[in-house]
Amino acid sequence: MANPVGESESGVLRLDFDRRLTLQFRGSAVTSDAGLLAYRELDDALGLTALAGEMVADARTGKNGRHALVGLLRQSVFGRLAGYEDVNDAERLRHDPAMRWVVGGKAAQGCAASPSQMGRFETRWLATEVNLSALTDLSGHWIDLVHNRRPPRGIVLDMDSSVSPTHGEQEMSIWNGHYQSTCYHPLFVFNQFGDLERCALRPGNVHSADSWEGVLKPVILRYRGRVWRIYFRADAAFAMPGVYEYLEAEHIKYAIRLPANQVLQNRIAYLLKRPVGRPPNEVRRYYASFSYQAASWSKPRRVIAKVEWHPGELYPRVGFIVTNMSRPAERVVAFYNKRGTAEQWIKEGKGAIKWTRLSCRTFAANAVRLQLHALAYNLGNFLRTLATPEPIKDWSLSSLKEKLIKIGAKVVSHGRSIAFQMAEVAIPRQMFQEILRLIAELRPKPPPAPA
């Protein structure tokens, strides 16, 4: 668009294949992201960015700040939610009518923040130690606001690491032999609803479980005394005595995959012999439960073994789980297997929110970007779990972005109101109305009128 406000300088364009068709460019009156208004409604109902504005310190000096801090934060978070992960996108988004009304304040009637303003906001103001700490805590506080509306009885926490490949001279970007790339190695904790409880950016060459205490312990502390039971699941990278001892001290039930060794193999040797007779066409599964104490453990713990014989395979597939749960072995394995959903949520964060886009020069600025991506992911997941009608309940964040957020709309100004004339394609009016109704139910109930 040559003119950012969308005014045409050369009149309309006419198409030769059918001269009845003309093209008019009016960017200031058209948006491709009208569905963001539903997410802004959810934000207002839960008080998400309002809380963020109270937690983040304004590091700006002087008295000529054009945009409020909470408005800049909204532009960062909602822009990422819509797929604009780079501050350079602000050059166009600052004029987009949906983004201007999402940001609010002076932006609604004028324009939102420029790329230079957003760059200073994300790489300088938010990168201070106090603000980065507040951003790291903010995802958990947002989840608390959701749970205040719909309290859960129990919480299941899944911890996993991931890879964020880098392509430049980013600080603390180091080669990782496992991922065969120069990268960062972030750590994530999700709950059973898919909400990202907490995350941390780490150098590329650290172990998968490095710094687990700083990520997991604040989450456990938030839930202490608020839910009746906490469960924890993780893969073999977290099979460490320190993890077991902490979880046991906090009375948290856990199921963690245990790396195989010869001692464990010998304990289930009777299950590793190929069954007699013609093998069936279905998978045969066998379970075992026994007490085991590794040399580094302070006490024996329960270990569950699962042995699977698959058709056409000569050797069985064997897995071990260490746990303090008392339920039957088959149910412990079924509980642990649900950990795979955390890997799916990480893939959604990479695909829909693009939280691997960490291209700043300094490590602190990239840590800020990861936290902003986490907030955008949580906002998207809140709407999916709290305010989606039944026909779209199972949509991924990518589908919601492409079909709900990316609703085209023409903006018409009236004397006392602004009308977004929205296209009805994937999301008809009735479905959008149902989304708004579900959001309205999340608002705090007004106090009863005096008798």
Short mmCIF file of C-alpha atoms in Angstrom, two decimals:
data_model
loop_
_atom_site.label_atom_id
_atom_site.label_comp_id
_atom_site.label_asym_id
_atom_site.label_seq_id
_atom_site.Cartn_x
_atom_site.Cartn_y
_atom_site.Cartn_z
CA MET A 1 0.00 0.00 0.00
CA ALA A 2 1.68 3.22 -1.13
CA ASN A 3 -0.40 5.46 1.08
CA PRO A 4 -0.62 4.05 4.65
CA VAL A 5 -4.00 5.59 5.35
CA GLY A 6 -5.46 3.97 2.26
CA GLU A 7 -6.30 7.02 0.18
CA SER A 8 -6.03 6.47 -3.55
CA GLU A 9 -3.92 8.97 -5.49
CA SER A 10 -4.66 7.68 -8.97
CA GLY A 11 -8.33 6.82 -8.85
CA VAL A 12 -9.80 3.38 -9.31
CA LEU A 13 -8.17 0.48 -11.15
CA ARG A 14 -10.14 -1.32 -13.86
CA LEU A 15 -9.69 -4.97 -14.89
CA ASP A 16 -9.48 -5.73 -18.61
CA PHE A 17 -11.03 -9.23 -18.43
CA ASP A 18 -14.29 -7.62 -17.29
CA ARG A 19 -14.48 -3.83 -17.48
CA ARG A 20 -17.35 -3.75 -15.01
CA LEU A 21 -14.90 -4.59 -12.20
CA THR A 22 -13.02 -1.79 -10.47
CA LEU A 23 -10.52 -1.89 -7.59
CA GLN A 24 -10.46 0.76 -4.89
CA PHE A 25 -7.79 0.84 -2.17
CA ARG A 26 -9.15 2.12 1.14
CA GLY A 27 -6.94 0.55 3.78
CA SER A 28 -8.09 2.83 6.58
CA ALA A 29 -11.66 1.60 6.11
CA VAL A 30 -10.97 -2.12 5.70
CA THR A 31 -9.39 -4.72 7.98
CA SER A 32 -8.45 -8.36 7.50
CA ASP A 33 -8.32 -9.06 11.26
CA ALA A 34 -11.79 -8.13 12.51
CA GLY A 35 -11.99 -11.33 14.59
CA LEU A 36 -9.43 -9.82 16.98
CA LEU A 37 -12.34 -7.86 18.44
CA ALA A 38 -13.70 -11.09 19.97
CA TYR A 39 -10.36 -11.67 21.70
CA ARG A 40 -10.35 -8.07 22.91
CA GLU A 41 -13.81 -8.67 24.37
CA LEU A 42 -12.48 -11.72 26.21
CA ASP A 43 -9.50 -9.70 27.40
CA ASP A 44 -11.86 -7.09 28.82
CA ALA A 45 -14.14 -9.68 30.45
CA LEU A 46 -11.23 -11.34 32.26
CA GLY A 47 -9.21 -8.18 32.89
CA LEU A 48 -6.04 -9.64 31.34
CA THR A 49 -4.17 -6.67 29.89
CA ALA A 50 -5.52 -4.42 32.62
CA LEU A 51 -3.71 -6.64 35.13
CA ALA A 52 -0.60 -6.58 32.94
CA GLY A 53 -0.62 -2.80 33.01
CA GLU A 54 -0.52 -2.91 36.80
CA MET A 55 2.40 -5.36 36.90
CA VAL A 56 4.69 -3.88 34.24
CA ALA A 57 6.67 -0.79 35.24
CA ASP A 58 6.74 2.15 32.82
CA ALA A 59 10.43 2.80 32.19
CA ARG A 60 9.82 5.75 29.88
CA THR A 61 11.04 9.19 30.85
CA GLY A 62 9.45 12.50 30.01
CA LYS A 63 5.80 13.45 29.69
CA ASN A 64 5.15 13.04 25.99
CA GLY A 65 4.30 9.32 25.87
CA ARG A 66 1.80 9.04 23.03
CA HIS A 67 0.56 5.55 23.87
CA ALA A 68 -0.25 4.06 27.26
CA LEU A 69 1.89 1.13 28.36
CA VAL A 70 -1.07 -1.24 28.35
CA GLY A 71 -1.86 -0.18 24.77
CA LEU A 72 1.66 -1.03 23.65
CA LEU A 73 1.35 -4.40 25.37
CA ARG A 74 -1.95 -5.06 23.60
CA GLN A 75 -0.37 -4.23 20.25
CA SER A 76 2.47 -6.69 20.97
CA VAL A 77 0.23 -9.53 22.18
CA PHE A 78 -2.69 -9.17 19.76
CA GLY A 79 -0.33 -8.66 16.82
CA ARG A 80 1.39 -11.96 17.59
CA LEU A 81 -1.98 -13.65 18.01
CA ALA A 82 -2.90 -12.54 14.49
CA GLY A 83 0.39 -13.86 13.08
CA TYR A 84 2.45 -10.66 12.99
CA GLU A 85 5.49 -11.75 14.99
CA ASP A 86 7.86 -8.97 13.90
CA VAL A 87 7.80 -5.34 15.05
CA ASN A 88 8.30 -4.27 11.42
CA ASP A 89 4.67 -5.28 10.85
CA ALA A 90 3.65 -2.33 13.02
CA GLU A 91 4.21 -0.01 10.03
CA ARG A 92 1.02 -1.38 8.50
CA LEU A 93 -0.80 -2.53 11.63
CA ARG A 94 -0.68 0.93 13.20
CA HIS A 95 -3.23 2.03 10.57
CA ASP A 96 -5.37 -1.12 10.69
CA PRO A 97 -8.79 -0.20 12.16
CA ALA A 98 -9.17 -3.49 14.09
CA MET A 99 -5.74 -3.11 15.70
CA ARG A 100 -6.37 0.56 16.51
CA TRP A 101 -9.57 -0.28 18.39
CA VAL A 102 -7.92 -3.24 20.11
CA VAL A 103 -5.12 -0.97 21.36
CA GLY A 104 -7.62 1.69 22.42
CA GLY A 105 -6.88 5.14 23.80
CA LYS A 106 -5.46 7.63 21.31
CA ALA A 107 -4.87 4.84 18.80
CA ALA A 108 -8.60 4.36 18.21
CA GLN A 109 -9.02 7.75 16.54
CA GLY A 110 -5.46 8.16 15.30
CA CYS A 111 -2.97 5.35 14.82
CA ALA A 112 -1.22 2.74 16.93
CA ALA A 113 2.49 2.63 17.74
CA SER A 114 5.13 2.74 15.02
CA PRO A 115 7.84 0.09 14.50
CA SER A 116 10.41 2.26 16.29
CA GLN A 117 8.10 2.71 19.28
CA MET A 118 7.35 -1.00 19.43
CA GLY A 119 11.05 -1.82 19.09
CA ARG A 120 11.95 0.37 22.06
CA PHE A 121 9.05 -1.05 24.05
CA GLU A 122 10.02 -4.69 23.52
CA THR A 123 13.83 -4.52 23.46
CA ARG A 124 14.49 -1.78 26.01
CA TRP A 125 11.59 -1.11 28.37
CA LEU A 126 10.36 -4.69 28.78
CA ALA A 127 13.89 -6.08 28.81
CA THR A 128 14.70 -4.51 32.17
CA GLU A 129 15.14 -7.03 34.97
CA VAL A 130 12.00 -5.97 36.84
CA ASN A 131 9.76 -6.03 33.75
CA LEU A 132 11.11 -9.33 32.42
CA SER A 133 10.40 -10.87 35.82
CA ALA A 134 6.86 -9.45 35.76
CA LEU A 135 6.27 -10.79 32.23
CA THR A 136 7.48 -14.24 33.29
CA ASP A 137 4.93 -14.27 36.13
CA LEU A 138 2.13 -12.79 34.04
CA SER A 139 1.02 -15.98 32.28
CA GLY A 140 0.36 -17.61 35.65
CA HIS A 141 -1.61 -14.60 36.88
CA TRP A 142 -3.71 -14.67 33.71
CA ILE A 143 -4.48 -18.33 34.32
CA ASP A 144 -5.49 -17.46 37.90
CA LEU A 145 -8.02 -14.96 36.53
CA VAL A 146 -9.51 -17.72 34.37
CA HIS A 147 -9.62 -20.16 37.30
CA ASN A 148 -11.34 -17.51 39.44
CA ARG A 149 -14.25 -17.76 36.98
CA ARG A 150 -14.13 -21.56 36.64
CA PRO A 151 -12.14 -23.14 39.49
CA PRO A 152 -10.58 -26.53 38.65
CA ARG A 153 -10.58 -29.33 41.23
CA GLY A 154 -7.15 -30.60 40.26
CA ILE A 155 -4.23 -29.59 38.06
CA VAL A 156 -2.08 -31.74 35.80
CA LEU A 157 1.27 -30.19 34.87
CA ASP A 158 3.31 -31.29 31.86
CA MET A 159 6.92 -30.12 31.56
CA ASP A 160 8.86 -30.32 28.31
CA SER A 161 11.63 -28.55 26.44
CA SER A 162 11.72 -27.51 22.81
CA VAL A 163 14.02 -25.98 20.22
CA SER A 164 14.00 -22.49 18.72
CA PRO A 165 16.45 -22.45 15.80
CA THR A 166 18.41 -19.21 15.35
CA HIS A 167 19.80 -17.71 12.16
CA GLY A 168 22.25 -14.98 13.05
CA GLU A 169 24.43 -13.67 15.85
CA GLN A 170 21.90 -13.90 18.68
CA GLU A 171 23.45 -13.76 22.12
CA MET A 172 23.72 -17.21 23.84
CA SER A 173 22.61 -18.98 20.67
CA ILE A 174 24.70 -22.16 20.70
CA TRP A 175 24.96 -25.38 18.69
CA ASN A 176 22.87 -28.26 20.05
CA GLY A 177 24.00 -31.68 18.91
CA HIS A 178 20.65 -33.36 19.60
CA TYR A 179 18.70 -30.91 17.43
CA GLN A 180 21.58 -30.51 14.95
CA SER A 181 21.17 -26.73 14.85
CA THR A 182 22.26 -23.47 16.40
CA CYS A 183 19.37 -22.62 18.67
CA TYR A 184 17.82 -21.64 21.95
CA HIS A 185 16.41 -24.38 24.19
CA PRO A 186 13.27 -23.04 25.96
CA LEU A 187 11.47 -24.89 28.76
CA PHE A 188 7.66 -25.01 29.12
CA VAL A 189 5.06 -26.07 31.70
CA PHE A 190 1.45 -26.59 30.55
CA ASN A 191 -1.69 -27.54 32.46
CA GLN A 192 -4.29 -30.04 31.29
CA PHE A 193 -6.34 -27.29 29.59
CA GLY A 194 -3.44 -26.39 27.29
CA ASP A 195 -2.64 -23.14 29.12
CA LEU A 196 1.06 -22.26 29.25
CA GLU A 197 1.72 -21.88 32.98
CA ARG A 198 5.31 -20.70 32.69
CA CYS A 199 8.23 -20.75 30.28
CA ALA A 200 11.87 -19.77 30.26
CA LEU A 201 14.37 -19.08 27.50
CA ARG A 202 17.69 -20.91 27.89
CA PRO A 203 20.95 -21.14 25.92
CA GLY A 204 21.00 -23.72 23.17
CA ASN A 205 23.46 -26.15 24.75
CA VAL A 206 21.84 -26.80 28.14
CA HIS A 207 20.35 -30.12 29.26
CA SER A 208 16.60 -30.54 28.72
CA ALA A 209 15.93 -30.39 32.48
CA ASP A 210 18.31 -27.49 33.21
CA SER A 211 16.72 -24.81 35.45
CA TRP A 212 13.61 -26.90 36.06
CA GLU A 213 13.33 -25.54 39.61
CA GLY A 214 12.93 -21.92 38.45
CA VAL A 215 10.14 -22.90 36.08
CA LEU A 216 8.23 -25.54 38.04
CA LYS A 217 8.47 -24.34 41.64
CA PRO A 218 6.70 -20.96 41.12
CA VAL A 219 3.80 -22.82 39.47
CA ILE A 220 3.50 -25.25 42.39
CA LEU A 221 3.67 -22.35 44.83
CA ARG A 222 0.76 -20.60 43.09
CA TYR A 223 -1.46 -23.68 43.39
CA ARG A 224 -0.51 -24.61 46.95
CA GLY A 225 -3.70 -24.69 49.03
CA ARG A 226 -5.92 -23.77 46.06
CA VAL A 227 -6.57 -27.18 44.43
CA TRP A 228 -7.15 -30.56 46.01
CA ARG A 229 -4.56 -32.43 43.94
CA ILE A 230 -1.61 -31.66 41.63
CA TYR A 231 -0.19 -34.19 39.17
CA PHE A 232 3.05 -33.98 37.21
CA ARG A 233 4.22 -35.70 34.01
CA ALA A 234 7.52 -35.48 32.14
CA ASP A 235 9.77 -37.48 29.83
CA ALA A 236 13.01 -39.25 30.68
CA ALA A 237 15.06 -36.03 30.69
CA PHE A 238 13.44 -35.17 34.05
CA ALA A 239 14.07 -38.59 35.64
CA MET A 240 16.30 -37.09 38.35
CA PRO A 241 16.39 -37.68 42.12
CA GLY A 242 16.00 -33.97 42.82
CA VAL A 243 12.74 -33.88 40.85
CA TYR A 244 11.32 -36.94 42.66
CA GLU A 245 12.26 -35.64 46.10
CA TYR A 246 10.77 -32.20 45.50
CA LEU A 247 7.49 -33.61 44.17
CA GLU A 248 7.21 -36.07 47.06
CA ALA A 249 7.89 -33.33 49.61
CA GLU A 250 5.07 -31.28 48.03
CA HIS A 251 2.71 -34.32 48.02
CA ILE A 252 2.42 -34.19 44.24
CA LYS A 253 1.59 -37.36 42.31
CA TYR A 254 3.91 -37.90 39.36
CA ALA A 255 4.61 -40.20 36.42
CA ILE A 256 7.99 -39.73 34.76
CA ARG A 257 9.50 -41.87 32.04
CA LEU A 258 12.58 -43.75 33.24
CA PRO A 259 15.53 -44.56 30.93
CA ALA A 260 15.99 -48.29 30.50
CA ASN A 261 19.00 -50.11 31.96
CA GLN A 262 20.08 -53.72 32.37
CA VAL A 263 18.75 -54.02 35.92
CA LEU A 264 15.29 -52.93 34.82
CA GLN A 265 15.41 -55.22 31.80
CA ASN A 266 16.29 -58.17 34.03
CA ARG A 267 13.30 -57.47 36.28
CA ILE A 268 10.91 -58.03 33.37
CA ALA A 269 12.92 -60.69 31.51
CA TYR A 270 9.93 -63.03 31.60
CA LEU A 271 7.94 -60.53 29.50
CA LEU A 272 10.69 -60.14 26.90
CA LYS A 273 10.47 -63.69 25.62
CA ARG A 274 8.59 -63.95 22.38
CA PRO A 275 5.11 -65.47 23.00
CA VAL A 276 4.60 -69.01 21.77
CA GLY A 277 2.38 -69.61 18.76
CA ARG A 278 1.31 -67.69 15.68
CA PRO A 279 1.41 -63.95 16.40
CA PRO A 280 -1.98 -62.19 16.16
CA ASN A 281 -2.64 -59.19 13.96
CA GLU A 282 -3.18 -56.84 16.89
CA VAL A 283 -0.71 -55.36 19.37
CA ARG A 284 -0.21 -57.39 22.56
CA ARG A 285 0.53 -55.39 25.72
CA TYR A 286 1.84 -56.58 29.06
CA TYR A 287 2.43 -54.60 32.25
CA ALA A 288 4.55 -55.10 35.34
CA SER A 289 4.89 -53.19 38.60
CA PHE A 290 7.82 -53.53 41.00
CA SER A 291 9.94 -51.64 43.52
CA TYR A 292 13.33 -50.37 42.34
CA GLN A 293 16.12 -48.24 43.80
CA ALA A 294 18.83 -46.78 41.59
CA ALA A 295 22.24 -46.08 43.07
CA SER A 296 21.57 -42.32 43.15
CA TRP A 297 18.16 -42.66 44.83
CA SER A 298 17.68 -42.23 48.57
CA LYS A 299 14.88 -44.82 48.70
CA PRO A 300 13.08 -47.43 46.57
CA ARG A 301 10.32 -46.21 44.27
CA ARG A 302 7.58 -47.84 42.24
CA VAL A 303 8.40 -48.56 38.61
CA ILE A 304 5.85 -49.51 35.94
CA ALA A 305 6.96 -51.44 32.85
CA LYS A 306 5.02 -51.68 29.60
CA VAL A 307 5.95 -54.28 26.97
CA GLU A 308 4.34 -54.17 23.52
CA TRP A 309 4.63 -56.85 20.86
CA HIS A 310 3.72 -55.39 17.46
CA PRO A 311 2.84 -57.52 14.41
CA GLY A 312 5.80 -57.96 12.09
CA GLU A 313 8.38 -56.78 14.63
CA LEU A 314 11.00 -59.17 16.00
CA TYR A 315 11.65 -57.40 19.30
CA PRO A 316 9.19 -55.83 21.75
CA ARG A 317 8.89 -52.14 22.55
CA VAL A 318 9.69 -51.56 26.21
CA GLY A 319 9.10 -48.50 28.38
CA PHE A 320 9.52 -47.74 32.09
CA ILE A 321 7.77 -45.16 34.27
CA VAL A 322 8.73 -44.15 37.81
CA THR A 323 5.74 -43.04 39.86
CA ASN A 324 4.36 -42.53 43.36
CA MET A 325 0.80 -43.22 42.20
CA SER A 326 -1.01 -46.26 43.60
CA ARG A 327 -3.44 -46.86 40.74
CA PRO A 328 -3.08 -50.03 38.60
CA ALA A 329 -0.14 -50.19 36.20
CA GLU A 330 -2.31 -49.96 33.09
CA ARG A 331 -3.97 -46.78 34.35
CA VAL A 332 -0.61 -45.21 35.24
CA VAL A 333 0.59 -45.83 31.69
CA ALA A 334 -2.64 -44.40 30.25
CA PHE A 335 -2.20 -41.30 32.45
CA TYR A 336 1.41 -40.84 31.34
CA ASN A 337 0.59 -41.29 27.65
CA LYS A 338 -1.61 -38.17 27.75
CA ARG A 339 1.62 -36.20 28.15
CA GLY A 340 1.80 -36.23 24.37
CA THR A 341 -0.75 -33.43 24.25
CA ALA A 342 1.91 -31.08 25.64
CA GLU A 343 4.02 -31.78 22.57
CA GLN A 344 1.01 -30.90 20.44
CA TRP A 345 0.59 -27.58 22.27
CA ILE A 346 4.25 -26.76 21.66
CA LYS A 347 3.69 -27.45 17.96
CA GLU A 348 0.68 -25.12 18.02
CA GLY A 349 2.77 -22.40 19.61
CA LYS A 350 5.35 -22.82 16.88
CA GLY A 351 2.82 -22.94 14.06
CA ALA A 352 0.07 -20.52 15.04
CA ILE A 353 1.95 -18.05 17.28
CA LYS A 354 5.43 -18.53 15.75
CA TRP A 355 7.13 -18.36 19.13
CA THR A 356 10.37 -19.68 17.63
CA ARG A 357 10.83 -16.26 15.99
CA LEU A 358 13.53 -14.99 18.37
CA SER A 359 15.62 -12.78 16.13
CA CYS A 360 16.77 -10.00 18.48
CA ARG A 361 20.47 -9.48 19.13
CA THR A 362 20.43 -9.69 22.94
CA PHE A 363 19.33 -12.65 25.02
CA ALA A 364 17.15 -10.45 27.28
CA ALA A 365 15.21 -9.07 24.31
CA ASN A 366 14.60 -12.59 22.99
CA ALA A 367 13.46 -13.68 26.46
CA VAL A 368 10.92 -10.83 26.33
CA ARG A 369 9.73 -11.95 22.90
CA LEU A 370 9.19 -15.50 24.18
CA GLN A 371 7.07 -14.22 27.07
CA LEU A 372 5.00 -12.03 24.71
CA HIS A 373 4.46 -15.06 22.47
CA ALA A 374 3.38 -17.02 25.57
CA LEU A 375 0.80 -14.38 26.45
CA ALA A 376 -0.54 -14.42 22.89
CA TYR A 377 -0.76 -18.22 23.00
CA ASN A 378 -2.65 -18.15 26.30
CA LEU A 379 -5.10 -15.52 25.08
CA GLY A 380 -5.82 -17.68 22.05
CA ASN A 381 -6.19 -20.81 24.17
CA PHE A 382 -8.50 -19.06 26.66
CA LEU A 383 -10.96 -18.25 23.90
CA ARG A 384 -10.71 -21.79 22.53
CA THR A 385 -11.42 -23.44 25.90
CA LEU A 386 -13.86 -20.91 27.35
CA ALA A 387 -15.80 -19.26 24.54
CA THR A 388 -16.02 -21.45 21.44
CA PRO A 389 -19.38 -22.95 20.42
CA GLU A 390 -19.65 -26.71 20.06
CA PRO A 391 -19.16 -26.84 16.24
CA ILE A 392 -15.68 -25.27 16.52
CA LYS A 393 -14.68 -26.62 19.94
CA ASP A 394 -11.94 -28.82 18.48
CA TRP A 395 -10.40 -26.23 16.17
CA SER A 396 -6.68 -25.69 16.50
CA LEU A 397 -5.20 -22.26 17.16
CA SER A 398 -4.14 -22.16 13.50
CA SER A 399 -7.71 -22.80 12.35
CA LEU A 400 -9.06 -20.14 14.70
CA LYS A 401 -6.50 -17.67 13.40
CA GLU A 402 -7.29 -18.37 9.76
CA LYS A 403 -11.09 -18.51 10.11
CA LEU A 404 -12.00 -16.38 13.14
CA ILE A 405 -9.27 -13.76 13.47
CA LYS A 406 -8.86 -13.31 9.71
CA ILE A 407 -12.41 -12.09 9.12
CA GLY A 408 -12.47 -9.27 6.61
CA ALA A 409 -14.54 -6.25 7.49
CA LYS A 410 -15.42 -2.83 6.15
CA VAL A 411 -15.41 -0.07 8.75
CA VAL A 412 -18.16 2.54 8.57
CA SER A 413 -18.16 5.58 10.85
CA HIS A 414 -21.47 6.95 12.08
CA GLY A 415 -22.11 9.95 14.27
CA ARG A 416 -21.98 8.08 17.56
CA SER A 417 -20.69 4.64 16.62
CA ILE A 418 -18.27 2.67 14.47
CA ALA A 419 -19.65 -0.28 12.48
CA PHE A 420 -17.48 -3.23 11.43
CA GLN A 421 -19.36 -4.80 8.53
CA MET A 422 -17.95 -8.31 8.79
CA ALA A 423 -17.80 -10.96 6.09
CA GLU A 424 -19.73 -14.18 6.73
CA VAL A 425 -17.57 -17.02 5.43
CA ALA A 426 -16.26 -19.57 7.95
CA ILE A 427 -17.84 -17.82 10.97
CA PRO A 428 -21.49 -16.81 10.43
CA ARG A 429 -23.21 -14.16 12.50
CA GLN A 430 -24.96 -16.69 14.77
CA MET A 431 -21.67 -18.34 15.72
CA PHE A 432 -19.94 -15.03 16.42
CA GLN A 433 -22.93 -14.01 18.52
CA GLU A 434 -22.58 -17.26 20.50
CA ILE A 435 -18.89 -16.52 21.11
CA LEU A 436 -19.80 -13.11 22.52
CA ARG A 437 -22.51 -14.68 24.69
CA LEU A 438 -20.05 -17.16 26.19
CA ILE A 439 -17.61 -14.33 26.86
CA ALA A 440 -20.35 -12.30 28.55
CA GLU A 441 -20.94 -15.18 30.97
CA LEU A 442 -17.33 -14.83 32.17
CA ARG A 443 -17.81 -11.26 33.33
CA PRO A 444 -18.10 -10.71 37.08
CA LYS A 445 -21.70 -10.69 38.24
CA PRO A 446 -22.92 -7.27 39.39
CA PRO A 447 -23.69 -6.97 43.11
CA PRO A 448 -27.35 -7.52 44.02
CA ALA A 449 -29.47 -4.43 44.29
CA PRO A 450 -30.26 -3.32 47.85
CA ALA A 451 -33.64 -4.45 49.11
#
